[in-house]
Coordinates of C-alpha atoms in Angstrom, one line a residue:
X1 CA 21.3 12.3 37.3
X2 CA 22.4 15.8 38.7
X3 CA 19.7 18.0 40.3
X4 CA 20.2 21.1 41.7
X5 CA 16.9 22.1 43.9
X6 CA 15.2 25.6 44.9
X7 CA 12.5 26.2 46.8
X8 CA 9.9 25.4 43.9
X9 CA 12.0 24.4 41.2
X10 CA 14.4 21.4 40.5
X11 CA 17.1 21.7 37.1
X12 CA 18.0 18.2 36.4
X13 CA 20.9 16.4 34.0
X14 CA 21.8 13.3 32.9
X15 CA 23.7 11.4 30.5
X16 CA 22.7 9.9 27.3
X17 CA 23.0 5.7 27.7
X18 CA 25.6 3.9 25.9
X19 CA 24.2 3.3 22.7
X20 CA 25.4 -0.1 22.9
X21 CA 22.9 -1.1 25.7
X22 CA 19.5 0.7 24.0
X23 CA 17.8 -2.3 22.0
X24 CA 16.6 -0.2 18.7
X25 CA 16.7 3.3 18.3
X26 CA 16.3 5.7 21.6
X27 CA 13.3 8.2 20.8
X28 CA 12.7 9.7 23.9
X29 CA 13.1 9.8 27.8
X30 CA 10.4 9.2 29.8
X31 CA 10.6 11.8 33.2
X32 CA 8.4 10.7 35.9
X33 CA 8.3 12.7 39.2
X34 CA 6.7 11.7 42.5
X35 CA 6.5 13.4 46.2
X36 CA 5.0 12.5 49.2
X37 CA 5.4 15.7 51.7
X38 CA 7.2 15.5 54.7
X39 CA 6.2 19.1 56.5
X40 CA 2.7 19.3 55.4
X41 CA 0.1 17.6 57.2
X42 CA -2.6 17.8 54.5
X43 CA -0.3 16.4 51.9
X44 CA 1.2 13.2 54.4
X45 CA -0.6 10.7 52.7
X46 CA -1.1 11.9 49.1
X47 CA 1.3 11.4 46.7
X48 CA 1.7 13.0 43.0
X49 CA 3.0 11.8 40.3
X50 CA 3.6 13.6 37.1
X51 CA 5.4 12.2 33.8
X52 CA 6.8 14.1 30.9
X53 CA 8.6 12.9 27.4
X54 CA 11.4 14.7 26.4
X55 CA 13.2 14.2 23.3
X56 CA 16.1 12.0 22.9
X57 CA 18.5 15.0 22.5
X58 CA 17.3 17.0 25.3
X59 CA 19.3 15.5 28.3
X60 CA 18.0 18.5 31.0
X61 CA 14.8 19.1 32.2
X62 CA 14.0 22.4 35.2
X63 CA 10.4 20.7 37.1
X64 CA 8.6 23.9 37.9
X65 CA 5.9 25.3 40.5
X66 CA 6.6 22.4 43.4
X67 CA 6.5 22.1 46.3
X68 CA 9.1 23.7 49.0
X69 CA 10.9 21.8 51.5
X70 CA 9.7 18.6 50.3
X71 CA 10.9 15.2 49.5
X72 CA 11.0 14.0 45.7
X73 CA 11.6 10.8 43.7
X74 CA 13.0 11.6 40.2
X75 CA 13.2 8.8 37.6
X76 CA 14.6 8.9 33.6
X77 CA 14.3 6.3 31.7
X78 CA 15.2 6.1 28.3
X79 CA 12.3 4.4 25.4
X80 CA 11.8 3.6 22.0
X81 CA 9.2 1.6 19.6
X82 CA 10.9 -1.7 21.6
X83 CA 9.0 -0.1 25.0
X84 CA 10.9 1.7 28.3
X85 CA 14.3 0.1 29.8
X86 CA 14.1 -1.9 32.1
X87 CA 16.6 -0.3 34.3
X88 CA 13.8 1.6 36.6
X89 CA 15.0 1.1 39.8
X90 CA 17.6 4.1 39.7
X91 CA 15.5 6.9 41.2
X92 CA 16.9 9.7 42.5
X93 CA 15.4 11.5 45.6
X94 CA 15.8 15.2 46.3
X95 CA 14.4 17.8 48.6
X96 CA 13.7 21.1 47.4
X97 CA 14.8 23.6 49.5
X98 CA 13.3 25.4 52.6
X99 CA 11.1 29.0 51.6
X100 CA 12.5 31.8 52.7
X101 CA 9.9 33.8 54.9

């Protein structure tokens, strides 16, 4: 997965799987986001989680209106009618970037 990060927005890609590894047809990526903040004290010990299904030809995604300067976990997962791969344990972390004043 690439990412490129703002303040309040990330713009990620990623590549299709080999279509020898998906078990049944691939219908859809499942796009989970999480954060837990790492500047604002409110937020410490709450964390979001958001999830969003995308088409399997859509390979990009732009996650809007977050947070700045903080510290997310990003996690695409290819699925079909067989269920989600099991290959979750690739998540990619990324700040966002600092608000200009």
């Amino acid at each position: 997965i690439k990412c490129t990060p703002s303040a309040t927005v990330i713009d990620c890609l990623w590549e299709n799987p080999d279509l020898k590894t998906i078990n049944g047809a691939e219908l859809y990526y499942q796009v989970t986001i999480s954060t837990k903040s790492r500047i604002a004290p409110v937020a410490t010990n709450t964390t979001q989680v958001k999830s969003f299904k995308k088409p399997s030809h859509v390979n990009q995604i732009s996650l809007t209106n977050l947070l700045p300067y903080t510290l997310y976990h990003l996690l695409v997962v290819p699925c079909n009618e067989q269920g989600c791969s099991e290959n979750q344990n690739q998540t990619t972390e990324i700040h966002t970037k600092e608000e200009i004043p």
